[in-house]
mmCIF file with all atom_site columns, C-alpha atoms in Angstrom:
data_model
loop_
_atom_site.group_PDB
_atom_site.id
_atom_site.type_symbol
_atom_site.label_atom_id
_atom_site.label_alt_id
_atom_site.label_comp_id
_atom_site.label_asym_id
_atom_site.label_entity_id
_atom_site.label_seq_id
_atom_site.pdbx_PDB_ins_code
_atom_site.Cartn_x
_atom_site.Cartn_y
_atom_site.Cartn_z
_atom_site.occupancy
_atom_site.B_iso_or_equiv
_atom_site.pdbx_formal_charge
_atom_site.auth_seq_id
_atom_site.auth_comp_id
_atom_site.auth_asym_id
_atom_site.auth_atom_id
_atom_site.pdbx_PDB_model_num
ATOM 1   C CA . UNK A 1 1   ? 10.098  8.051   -1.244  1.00 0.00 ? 6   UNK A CA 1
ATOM 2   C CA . UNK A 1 2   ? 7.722   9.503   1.030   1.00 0.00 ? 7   UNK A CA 1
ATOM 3   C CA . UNK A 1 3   ? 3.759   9.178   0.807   1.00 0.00 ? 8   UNK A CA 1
ATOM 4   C CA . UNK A 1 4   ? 1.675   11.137  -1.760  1.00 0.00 ? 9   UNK A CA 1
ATOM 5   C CA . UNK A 1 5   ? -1.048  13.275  -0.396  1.00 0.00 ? 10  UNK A CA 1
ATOM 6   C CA . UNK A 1 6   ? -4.512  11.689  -0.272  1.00 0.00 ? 11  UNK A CA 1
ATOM 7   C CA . UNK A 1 7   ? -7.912  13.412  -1.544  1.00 0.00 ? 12  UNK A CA 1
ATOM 8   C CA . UNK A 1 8   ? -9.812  14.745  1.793   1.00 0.00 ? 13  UNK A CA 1
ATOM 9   C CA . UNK A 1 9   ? -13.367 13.237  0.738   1.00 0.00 ? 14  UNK A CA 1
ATOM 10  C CA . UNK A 1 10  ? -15.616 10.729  1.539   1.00 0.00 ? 15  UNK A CA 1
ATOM 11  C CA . UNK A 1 11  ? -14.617 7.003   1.259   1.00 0.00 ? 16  UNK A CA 1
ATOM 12  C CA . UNK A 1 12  ? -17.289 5.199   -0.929  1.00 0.00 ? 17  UNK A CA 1
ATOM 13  C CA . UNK A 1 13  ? -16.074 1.890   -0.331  1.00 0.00 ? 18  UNK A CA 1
ATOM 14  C CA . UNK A 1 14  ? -17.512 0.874   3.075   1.00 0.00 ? 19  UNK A CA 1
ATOM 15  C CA . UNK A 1 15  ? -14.866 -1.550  4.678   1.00 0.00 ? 20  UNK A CA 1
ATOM 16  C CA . UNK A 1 16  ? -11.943 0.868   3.483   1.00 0.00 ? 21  UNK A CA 1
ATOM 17  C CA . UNK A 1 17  ? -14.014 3.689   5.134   1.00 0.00 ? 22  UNK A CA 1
ATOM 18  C CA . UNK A 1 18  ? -14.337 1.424   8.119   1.00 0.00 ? 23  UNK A CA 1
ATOM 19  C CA . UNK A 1 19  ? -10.722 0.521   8.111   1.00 0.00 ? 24  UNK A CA 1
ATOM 20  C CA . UNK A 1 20  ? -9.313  4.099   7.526   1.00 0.00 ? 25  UNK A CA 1
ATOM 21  C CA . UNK A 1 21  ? -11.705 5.217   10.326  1.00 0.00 ? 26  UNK A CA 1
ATOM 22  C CA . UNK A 1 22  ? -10.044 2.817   13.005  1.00 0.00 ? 27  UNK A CA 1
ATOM 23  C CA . UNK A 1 23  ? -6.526  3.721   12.498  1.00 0.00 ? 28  UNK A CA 1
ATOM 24  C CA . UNK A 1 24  ? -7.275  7.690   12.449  1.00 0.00 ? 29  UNK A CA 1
ATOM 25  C CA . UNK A 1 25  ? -9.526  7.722   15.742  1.00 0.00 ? 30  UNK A CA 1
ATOM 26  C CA . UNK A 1 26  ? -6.441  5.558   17.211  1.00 0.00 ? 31  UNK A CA 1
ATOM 27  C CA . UNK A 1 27  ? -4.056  8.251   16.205  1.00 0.00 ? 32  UNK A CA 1
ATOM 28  C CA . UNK A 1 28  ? -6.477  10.867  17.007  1.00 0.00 ? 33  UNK A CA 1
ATOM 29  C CA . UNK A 1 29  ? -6.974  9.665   20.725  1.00 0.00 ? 34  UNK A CA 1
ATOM 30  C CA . UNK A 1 30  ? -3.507  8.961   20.890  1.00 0.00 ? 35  UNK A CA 1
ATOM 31  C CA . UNK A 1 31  ? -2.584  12.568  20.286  1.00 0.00 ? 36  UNK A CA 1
ATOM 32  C CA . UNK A 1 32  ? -5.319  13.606  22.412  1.00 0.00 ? 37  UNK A CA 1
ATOM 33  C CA . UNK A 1 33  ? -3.298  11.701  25.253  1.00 0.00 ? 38  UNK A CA 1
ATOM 34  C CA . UNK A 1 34  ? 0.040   12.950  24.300  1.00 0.00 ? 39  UNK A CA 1
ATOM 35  C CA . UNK A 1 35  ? -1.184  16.709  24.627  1.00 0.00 ? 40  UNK A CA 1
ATOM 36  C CA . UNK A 1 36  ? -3.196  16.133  27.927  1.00 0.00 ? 41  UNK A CA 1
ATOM 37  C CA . UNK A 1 37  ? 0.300   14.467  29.685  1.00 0.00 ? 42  UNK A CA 1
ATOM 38  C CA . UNK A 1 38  ? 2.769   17.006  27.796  1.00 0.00 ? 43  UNK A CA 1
ATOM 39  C CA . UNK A 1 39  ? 1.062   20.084  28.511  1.00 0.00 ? 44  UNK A CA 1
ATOM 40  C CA . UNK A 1 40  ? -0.809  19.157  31.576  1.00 0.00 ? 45  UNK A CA 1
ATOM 41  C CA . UNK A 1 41  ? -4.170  20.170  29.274  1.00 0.00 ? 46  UNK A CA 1
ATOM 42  C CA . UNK A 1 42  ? -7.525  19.091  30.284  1.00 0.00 ? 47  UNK A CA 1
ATOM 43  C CA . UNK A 1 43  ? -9.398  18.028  27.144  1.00 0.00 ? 48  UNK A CA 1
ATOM 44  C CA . UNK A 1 44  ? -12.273 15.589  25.990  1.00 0.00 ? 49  UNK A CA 1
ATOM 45  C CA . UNK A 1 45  ? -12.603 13.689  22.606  1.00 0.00 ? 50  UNK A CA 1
ATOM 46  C CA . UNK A 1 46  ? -16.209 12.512  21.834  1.00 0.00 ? 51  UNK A CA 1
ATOM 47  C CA . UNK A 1 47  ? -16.302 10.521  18.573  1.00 0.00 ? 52  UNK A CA 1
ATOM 48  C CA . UNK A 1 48  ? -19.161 8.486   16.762  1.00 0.00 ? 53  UNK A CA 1
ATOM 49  C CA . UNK A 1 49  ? -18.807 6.121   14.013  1.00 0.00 ? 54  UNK A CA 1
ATOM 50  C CA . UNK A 1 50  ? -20.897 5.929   10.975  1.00 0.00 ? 55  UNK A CA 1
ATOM 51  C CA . UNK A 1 51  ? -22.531 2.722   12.426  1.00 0.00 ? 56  UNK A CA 1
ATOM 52  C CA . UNK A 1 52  ? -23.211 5.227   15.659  1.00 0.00 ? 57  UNK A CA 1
ATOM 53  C CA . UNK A 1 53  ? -20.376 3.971   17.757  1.00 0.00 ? 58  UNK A CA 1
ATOM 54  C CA . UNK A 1 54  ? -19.269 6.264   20.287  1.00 0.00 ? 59  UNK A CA 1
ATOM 55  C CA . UNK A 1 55  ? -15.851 6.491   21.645  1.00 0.00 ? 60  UNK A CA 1
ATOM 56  C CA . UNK A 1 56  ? -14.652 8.792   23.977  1.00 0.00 ? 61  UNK A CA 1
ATOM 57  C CA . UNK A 1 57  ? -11.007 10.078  25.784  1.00 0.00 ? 62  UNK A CA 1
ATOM 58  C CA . UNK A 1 58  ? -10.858 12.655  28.909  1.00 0.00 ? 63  UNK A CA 1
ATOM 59  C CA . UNK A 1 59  ? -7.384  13.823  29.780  1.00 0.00 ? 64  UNK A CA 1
ATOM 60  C CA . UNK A 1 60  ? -6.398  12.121  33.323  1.00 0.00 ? 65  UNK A CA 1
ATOM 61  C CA . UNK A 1 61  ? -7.673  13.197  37.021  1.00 0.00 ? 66  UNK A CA 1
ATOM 62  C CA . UNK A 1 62  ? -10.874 14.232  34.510  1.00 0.00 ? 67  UNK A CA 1
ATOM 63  C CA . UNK A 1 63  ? -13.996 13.042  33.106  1.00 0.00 ? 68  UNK A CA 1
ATOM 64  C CA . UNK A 1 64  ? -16.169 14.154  30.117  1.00 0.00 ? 69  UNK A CA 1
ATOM 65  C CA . UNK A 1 65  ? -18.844 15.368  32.492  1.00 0.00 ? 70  UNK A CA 1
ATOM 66  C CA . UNK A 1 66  ? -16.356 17.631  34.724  1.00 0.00 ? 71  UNK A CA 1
ATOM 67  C CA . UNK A 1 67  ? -14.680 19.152  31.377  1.00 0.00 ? 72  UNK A CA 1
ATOM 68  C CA . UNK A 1 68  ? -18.352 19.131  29.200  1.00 0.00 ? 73  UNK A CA 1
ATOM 69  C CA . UNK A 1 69  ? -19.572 21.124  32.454  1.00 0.00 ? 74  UNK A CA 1
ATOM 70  C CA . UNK A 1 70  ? -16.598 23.433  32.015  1.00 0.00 ? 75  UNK A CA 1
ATOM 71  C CA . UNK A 1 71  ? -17.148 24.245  28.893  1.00 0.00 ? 76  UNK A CA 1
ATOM 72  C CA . UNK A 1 72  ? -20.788 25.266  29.135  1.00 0.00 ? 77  UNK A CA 1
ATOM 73  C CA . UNK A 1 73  ? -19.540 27.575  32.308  1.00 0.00 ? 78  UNK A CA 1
ATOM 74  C CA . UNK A 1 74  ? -16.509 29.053  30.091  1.00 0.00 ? 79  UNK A CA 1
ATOM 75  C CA . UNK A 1 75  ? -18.284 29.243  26.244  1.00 0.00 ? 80  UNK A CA 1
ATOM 76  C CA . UNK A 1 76  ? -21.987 30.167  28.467  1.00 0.00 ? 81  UNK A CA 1
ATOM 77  C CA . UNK A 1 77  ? -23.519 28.039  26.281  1.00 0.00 ? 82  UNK A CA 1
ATOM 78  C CA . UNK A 1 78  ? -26.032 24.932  27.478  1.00 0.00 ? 83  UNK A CA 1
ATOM 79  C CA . UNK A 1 79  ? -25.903 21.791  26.065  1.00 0.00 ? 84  UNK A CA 1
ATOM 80  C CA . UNK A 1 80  ? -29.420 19.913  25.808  1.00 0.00 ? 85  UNK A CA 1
ATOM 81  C CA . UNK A 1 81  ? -30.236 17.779  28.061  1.00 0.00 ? 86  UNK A CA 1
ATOM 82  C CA . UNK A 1 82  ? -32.590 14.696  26.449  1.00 0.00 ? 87  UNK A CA 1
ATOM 83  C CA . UNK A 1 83  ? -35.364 12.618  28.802  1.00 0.00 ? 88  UNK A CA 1
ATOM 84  C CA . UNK A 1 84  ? -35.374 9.193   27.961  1.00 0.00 ? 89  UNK A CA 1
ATOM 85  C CA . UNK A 1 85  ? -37.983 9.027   25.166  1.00 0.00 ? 90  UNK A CA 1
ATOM 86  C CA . UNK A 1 86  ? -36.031 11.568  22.868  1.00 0.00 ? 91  UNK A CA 1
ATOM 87  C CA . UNK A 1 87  ? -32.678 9.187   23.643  1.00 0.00 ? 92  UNK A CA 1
ATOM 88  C CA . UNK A 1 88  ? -34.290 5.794   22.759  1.00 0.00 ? 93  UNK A CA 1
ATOM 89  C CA . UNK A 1 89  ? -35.533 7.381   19.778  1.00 0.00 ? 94  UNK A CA 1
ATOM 90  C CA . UNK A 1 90  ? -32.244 7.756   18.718  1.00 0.00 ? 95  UNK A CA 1
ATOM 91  C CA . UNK A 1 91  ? -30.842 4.834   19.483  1.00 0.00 ? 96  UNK A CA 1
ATOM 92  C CA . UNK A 1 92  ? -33.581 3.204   17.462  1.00 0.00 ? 97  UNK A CA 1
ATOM 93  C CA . UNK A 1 93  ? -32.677 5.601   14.760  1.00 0.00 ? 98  UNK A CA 1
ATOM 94  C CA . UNK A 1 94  ? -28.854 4.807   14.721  1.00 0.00 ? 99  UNK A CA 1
ATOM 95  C CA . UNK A 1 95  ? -29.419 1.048   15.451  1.00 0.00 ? 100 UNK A CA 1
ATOM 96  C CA . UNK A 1 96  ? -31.818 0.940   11.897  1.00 0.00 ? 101 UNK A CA 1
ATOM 97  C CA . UNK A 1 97  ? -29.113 2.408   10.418  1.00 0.00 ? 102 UNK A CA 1
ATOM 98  C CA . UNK A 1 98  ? -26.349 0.293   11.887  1.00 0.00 ? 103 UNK A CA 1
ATOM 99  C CA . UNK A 1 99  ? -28.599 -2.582  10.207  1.00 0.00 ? 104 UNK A CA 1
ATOM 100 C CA . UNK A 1 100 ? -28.824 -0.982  7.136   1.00 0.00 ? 105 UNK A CA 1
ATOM 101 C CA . UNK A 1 101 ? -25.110 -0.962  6.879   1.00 0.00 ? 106 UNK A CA 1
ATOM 102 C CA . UNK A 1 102 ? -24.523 -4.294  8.107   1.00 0.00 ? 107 UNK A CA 1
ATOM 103 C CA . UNK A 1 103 ? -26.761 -5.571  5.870   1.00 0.00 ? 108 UNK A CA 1
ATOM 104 C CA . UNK A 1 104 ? -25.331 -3.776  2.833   1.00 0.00 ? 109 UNK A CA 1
ATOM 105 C CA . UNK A 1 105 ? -22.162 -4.943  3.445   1.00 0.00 ? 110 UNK A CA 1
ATOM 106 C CA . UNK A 1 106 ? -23.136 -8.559  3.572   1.00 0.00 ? 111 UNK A CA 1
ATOM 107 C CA . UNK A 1 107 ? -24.550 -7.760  0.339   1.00 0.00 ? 112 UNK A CA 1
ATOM 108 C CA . UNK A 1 108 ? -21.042 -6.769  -0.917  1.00 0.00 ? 113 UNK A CA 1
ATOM 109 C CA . UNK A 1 109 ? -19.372 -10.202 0.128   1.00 0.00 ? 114 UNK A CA 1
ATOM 110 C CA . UNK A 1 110 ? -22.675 -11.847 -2.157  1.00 0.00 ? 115 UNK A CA 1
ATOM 111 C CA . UNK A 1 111 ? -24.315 -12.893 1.467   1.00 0.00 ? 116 UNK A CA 1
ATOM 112 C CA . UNK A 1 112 ? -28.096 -12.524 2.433   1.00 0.00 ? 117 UNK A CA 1
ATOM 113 C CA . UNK A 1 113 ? -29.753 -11.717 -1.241  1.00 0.00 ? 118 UNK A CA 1
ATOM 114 C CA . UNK A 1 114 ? -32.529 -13.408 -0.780  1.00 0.00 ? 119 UNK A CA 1
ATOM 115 C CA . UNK A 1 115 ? -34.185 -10.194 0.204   1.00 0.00 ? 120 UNK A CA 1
ATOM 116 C CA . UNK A 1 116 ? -33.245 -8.171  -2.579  1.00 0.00 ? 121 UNK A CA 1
ATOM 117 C CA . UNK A 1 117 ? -35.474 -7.616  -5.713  1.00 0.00 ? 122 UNK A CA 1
ATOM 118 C CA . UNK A 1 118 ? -34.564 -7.729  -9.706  1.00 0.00 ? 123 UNK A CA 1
ATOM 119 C CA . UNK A 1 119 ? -33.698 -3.966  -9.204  1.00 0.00 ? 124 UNK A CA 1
ATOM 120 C CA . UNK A 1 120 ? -31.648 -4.580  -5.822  1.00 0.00 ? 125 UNK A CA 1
ATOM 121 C CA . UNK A 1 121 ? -29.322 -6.681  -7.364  1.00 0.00 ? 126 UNK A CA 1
ATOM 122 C CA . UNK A 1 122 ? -28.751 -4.854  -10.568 1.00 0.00 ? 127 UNK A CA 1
ATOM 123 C CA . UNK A 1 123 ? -28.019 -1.737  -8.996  1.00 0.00 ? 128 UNK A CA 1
ATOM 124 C CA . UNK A 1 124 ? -25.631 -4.639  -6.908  1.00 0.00 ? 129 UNK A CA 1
ATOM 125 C CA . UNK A 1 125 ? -24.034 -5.791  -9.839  1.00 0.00 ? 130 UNK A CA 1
ATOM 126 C CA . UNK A 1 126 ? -23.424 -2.422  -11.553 1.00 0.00 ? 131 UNK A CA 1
ATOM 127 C CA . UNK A 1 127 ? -21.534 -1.138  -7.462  1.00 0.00 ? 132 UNK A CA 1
ATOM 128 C CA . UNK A 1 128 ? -19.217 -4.296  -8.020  1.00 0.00 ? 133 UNK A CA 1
ATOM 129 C CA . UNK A 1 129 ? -18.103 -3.702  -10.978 1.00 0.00 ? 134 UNK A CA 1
ATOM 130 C CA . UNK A 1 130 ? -17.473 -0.610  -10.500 1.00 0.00 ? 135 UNK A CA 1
ATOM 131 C CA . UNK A 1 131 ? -15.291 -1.615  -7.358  1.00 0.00 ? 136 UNK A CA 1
ATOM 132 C CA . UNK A 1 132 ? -13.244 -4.398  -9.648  1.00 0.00 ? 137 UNK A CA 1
ATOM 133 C CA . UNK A 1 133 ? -12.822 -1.994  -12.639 1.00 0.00 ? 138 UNK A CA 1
ATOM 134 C CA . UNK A 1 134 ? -11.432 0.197   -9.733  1.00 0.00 ? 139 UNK A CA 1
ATOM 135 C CA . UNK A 1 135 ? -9.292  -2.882  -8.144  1.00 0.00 ? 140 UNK A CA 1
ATOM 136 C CA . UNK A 1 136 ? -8.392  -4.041  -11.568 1.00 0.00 ? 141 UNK A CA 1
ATOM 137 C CA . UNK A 1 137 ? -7.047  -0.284  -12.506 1.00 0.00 ? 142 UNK A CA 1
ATOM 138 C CA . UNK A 1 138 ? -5.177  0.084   -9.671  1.00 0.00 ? 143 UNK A CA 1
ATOM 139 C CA . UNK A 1 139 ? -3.790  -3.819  -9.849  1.00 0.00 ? 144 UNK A CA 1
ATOM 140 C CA . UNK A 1 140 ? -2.281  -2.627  -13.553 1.00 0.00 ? 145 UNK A CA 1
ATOM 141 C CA . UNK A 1 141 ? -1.262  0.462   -12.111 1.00 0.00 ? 146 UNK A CA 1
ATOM 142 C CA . UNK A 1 142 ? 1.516   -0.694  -10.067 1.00 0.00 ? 147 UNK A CA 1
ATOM 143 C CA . UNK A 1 143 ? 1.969   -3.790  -12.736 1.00 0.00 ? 148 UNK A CA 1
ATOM 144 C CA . UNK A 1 144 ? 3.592   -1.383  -15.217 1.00 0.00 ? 149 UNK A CA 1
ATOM 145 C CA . UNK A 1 145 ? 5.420   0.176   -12.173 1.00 0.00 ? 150 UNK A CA 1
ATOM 146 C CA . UNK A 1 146 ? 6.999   -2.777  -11.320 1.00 0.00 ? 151 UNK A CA 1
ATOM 147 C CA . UNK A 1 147 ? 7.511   -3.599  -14.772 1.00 0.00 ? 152 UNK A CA 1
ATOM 148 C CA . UNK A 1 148 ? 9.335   0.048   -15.683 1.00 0.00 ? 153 UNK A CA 1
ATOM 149 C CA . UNK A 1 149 ? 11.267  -0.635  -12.644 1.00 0.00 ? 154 UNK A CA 1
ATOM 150 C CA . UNK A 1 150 ? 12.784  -3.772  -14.069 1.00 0.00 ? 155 UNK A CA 1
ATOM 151 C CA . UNK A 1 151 ? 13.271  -2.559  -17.320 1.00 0.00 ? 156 UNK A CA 1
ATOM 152 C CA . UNK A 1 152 ? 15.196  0.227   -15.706 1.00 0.00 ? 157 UNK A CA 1
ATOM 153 C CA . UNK A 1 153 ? 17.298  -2.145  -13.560 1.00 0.00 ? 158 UNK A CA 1
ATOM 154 C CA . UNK A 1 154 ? 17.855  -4.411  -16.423 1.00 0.00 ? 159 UNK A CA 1
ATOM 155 C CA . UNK A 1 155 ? 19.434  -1.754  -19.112 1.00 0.00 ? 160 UNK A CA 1
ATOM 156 C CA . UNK A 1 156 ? 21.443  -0.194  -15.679 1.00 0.00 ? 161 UNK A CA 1
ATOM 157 C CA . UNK A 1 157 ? 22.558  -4.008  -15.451 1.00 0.00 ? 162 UNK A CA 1
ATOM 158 C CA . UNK A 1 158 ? 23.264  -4.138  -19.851 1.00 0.00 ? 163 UNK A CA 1
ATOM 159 C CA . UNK A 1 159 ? 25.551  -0.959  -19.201 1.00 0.00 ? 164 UNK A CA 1
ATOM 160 C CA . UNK A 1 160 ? 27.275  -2.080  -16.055 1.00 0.00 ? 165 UNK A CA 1
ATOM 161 C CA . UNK A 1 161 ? 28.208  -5.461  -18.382 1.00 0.00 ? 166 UNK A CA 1
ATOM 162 C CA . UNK A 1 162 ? 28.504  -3.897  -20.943 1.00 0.00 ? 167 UNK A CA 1
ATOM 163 C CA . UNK A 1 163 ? 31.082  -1.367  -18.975 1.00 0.00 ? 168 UNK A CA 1
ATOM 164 C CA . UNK A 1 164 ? 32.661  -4.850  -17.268 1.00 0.00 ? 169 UNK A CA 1
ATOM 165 C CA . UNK A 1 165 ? 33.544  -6.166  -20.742 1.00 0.00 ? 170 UNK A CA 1
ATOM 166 C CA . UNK A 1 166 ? 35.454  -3.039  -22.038 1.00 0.00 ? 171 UNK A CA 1
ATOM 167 C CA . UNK A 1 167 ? 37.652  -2.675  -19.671 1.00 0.00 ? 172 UNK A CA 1
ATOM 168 C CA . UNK A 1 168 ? 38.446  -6.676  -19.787 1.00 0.00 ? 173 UNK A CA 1
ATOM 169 C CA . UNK A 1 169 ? 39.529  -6.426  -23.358 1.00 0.00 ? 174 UNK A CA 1
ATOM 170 C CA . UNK A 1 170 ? 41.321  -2.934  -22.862 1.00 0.00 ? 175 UNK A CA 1
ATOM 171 C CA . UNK A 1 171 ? 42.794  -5.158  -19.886 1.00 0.00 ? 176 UNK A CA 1
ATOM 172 C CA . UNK A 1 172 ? 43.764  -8.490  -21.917 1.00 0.00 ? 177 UNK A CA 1
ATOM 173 C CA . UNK A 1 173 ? 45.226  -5.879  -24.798 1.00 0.00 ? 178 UNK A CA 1
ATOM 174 C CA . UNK A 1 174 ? 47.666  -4.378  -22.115 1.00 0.00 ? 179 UNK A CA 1
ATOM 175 C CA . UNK A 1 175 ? 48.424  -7.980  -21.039 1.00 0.00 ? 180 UNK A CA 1
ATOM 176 C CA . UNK A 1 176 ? 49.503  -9.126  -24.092 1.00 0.00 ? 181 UNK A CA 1
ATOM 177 C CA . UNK A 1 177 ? 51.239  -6.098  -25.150 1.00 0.00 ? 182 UNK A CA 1
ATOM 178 C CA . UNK A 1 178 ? 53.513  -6.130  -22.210 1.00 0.00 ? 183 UNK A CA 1
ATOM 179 C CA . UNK A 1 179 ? 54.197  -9.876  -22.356 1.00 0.00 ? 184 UNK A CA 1
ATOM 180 C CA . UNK A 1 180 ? 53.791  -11.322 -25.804 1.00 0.00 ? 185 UNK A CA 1
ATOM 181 C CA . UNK A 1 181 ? 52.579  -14.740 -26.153 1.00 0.00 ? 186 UNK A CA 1
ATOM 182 C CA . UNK A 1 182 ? 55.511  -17.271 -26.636 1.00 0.00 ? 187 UNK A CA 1
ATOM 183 C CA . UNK A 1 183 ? 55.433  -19.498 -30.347 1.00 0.00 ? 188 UNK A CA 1
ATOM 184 C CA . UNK A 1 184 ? 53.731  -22.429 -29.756 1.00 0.00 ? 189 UNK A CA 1
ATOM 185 C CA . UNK A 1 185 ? 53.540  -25.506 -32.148 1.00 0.00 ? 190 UNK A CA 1
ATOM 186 C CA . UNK A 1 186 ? 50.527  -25.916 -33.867 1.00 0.00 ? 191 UNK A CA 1
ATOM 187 C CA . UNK A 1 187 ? 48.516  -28.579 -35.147 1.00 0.00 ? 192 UNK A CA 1
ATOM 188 C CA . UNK A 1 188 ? 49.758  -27.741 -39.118 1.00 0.00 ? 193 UNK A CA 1
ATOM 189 C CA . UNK A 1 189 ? 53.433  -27.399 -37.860 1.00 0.00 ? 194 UNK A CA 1
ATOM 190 C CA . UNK A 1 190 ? 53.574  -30.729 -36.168 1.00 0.00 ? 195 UNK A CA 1
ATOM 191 C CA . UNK A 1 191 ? 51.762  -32.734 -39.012 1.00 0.00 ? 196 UNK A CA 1
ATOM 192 C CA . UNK A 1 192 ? 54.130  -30.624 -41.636 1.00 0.00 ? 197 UNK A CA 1
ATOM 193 C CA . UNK A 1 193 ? 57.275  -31.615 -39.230 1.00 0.00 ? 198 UNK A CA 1
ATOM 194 C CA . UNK A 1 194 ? 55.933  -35.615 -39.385 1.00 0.00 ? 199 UNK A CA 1
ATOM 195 C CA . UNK A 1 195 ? 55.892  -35.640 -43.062 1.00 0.00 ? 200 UNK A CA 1
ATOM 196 C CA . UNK A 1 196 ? 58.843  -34.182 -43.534 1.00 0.00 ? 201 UNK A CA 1
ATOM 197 C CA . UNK A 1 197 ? 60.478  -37.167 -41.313 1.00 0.00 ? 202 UNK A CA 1
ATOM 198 C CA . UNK A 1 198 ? 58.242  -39.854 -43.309 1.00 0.00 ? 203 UNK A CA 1
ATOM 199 C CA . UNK A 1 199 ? 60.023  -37.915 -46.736 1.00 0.00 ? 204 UNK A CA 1
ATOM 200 C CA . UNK A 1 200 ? 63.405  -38.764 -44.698 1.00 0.00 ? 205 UNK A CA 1
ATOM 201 C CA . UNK A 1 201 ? 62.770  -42.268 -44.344 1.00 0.00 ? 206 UNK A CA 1
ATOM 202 C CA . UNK A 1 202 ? 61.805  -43.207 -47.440 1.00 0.00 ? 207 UNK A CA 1
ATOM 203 C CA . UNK A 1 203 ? 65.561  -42.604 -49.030 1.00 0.00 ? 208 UNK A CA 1
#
């Protein structure tokens, strides 16, 4: 049974988003590699996390600066080039935010909330929730799955005995038509036989 199709949207849940993001930019790069050695291409993959983690792949005998400069000579377009105030500007903008997340995850696993006001931890409370209705709905999901799967396996099971005991009684029937049981004494013939004897001995 192959995979169902998945909803192209954003991932609310941060560590899923995290660990979804992981294994695509590993299959990404590692198709990036697999066209640059099949078809001798000469390509660069620039990619930055939501935490502002950048990770990057040039095709071999290349680097990103030799195929960004061919670009901007091929597309005649200029890329930007930042002095250092604009870049640590930046970098203090994506390292706040880096914190932010950080932090809101340990919020998540109920870690650091001292910080957090009456409000904070409402709005907390109400995200978790949400997440274990979520969990819990999912959780049930495949519980009646598993559960119509067994019901299924045990009537296929009821027929299957039930098909097993037919043909052991159509089976004993043709037995015994085709060799009759033999007369055997039974318990009311033998105690009828002995009193006849004990009628014997008495005259």
């Amino acid at each position: 049974m192959g995979r169902g199709k998945i909803e192209i949207k954003r991932i609310e849940n941060a560590t899923n988003r995290q660990v979804t993001f992981s294994k695509r930019r590993g299959g990404l790069l590692k198709k990036a590699h697999e066209l640059a050695v099949l078809c001798d291409a000469q390509l660069g993959v620039i990619i930055f996390s939501s935490s502002g983690k950048m990770f990057e792949y040039s095709s071999p005998q290349s680097s990103m600066r030799q195929i960004i400069d061919r670009y901007q000579k091929v597309s005649g377009t200029h890329i930007q080039e930042y002095d250092d105030q604009q870049v640590y500007c930046e970098m203090t903008r994506m390292k706040n935010e880096n914190d932010k997340l950080q932090a809101s995850m340990r919020h998540l696993t109920g870690e650091d909330l001292t910080t957090l006001t009456m409000g904070d931890l409402h709005q907390l409370e109400q995200q978790l929730e949400m997440s274990v209705n979520r969990v819990r709905s999912r959780k049930n999901l495949l519980l009646q799955q598993q559960l119509d799967n067994l019901r299924r396996k045990e009537h296929l099971l009821e027929d299957q005995n039930n098909h097993l005991c037919r043909m052991l009684a159509e089976h004993q029937a043709v037995m015994e038509h085709k060799y009759p049981t033999p007369w055997l004494p039974t318990l009311i013939d033998i105690h009828e036989g002995e009193g006849a004897q004990d009628e014997e001995y008495k005259y």
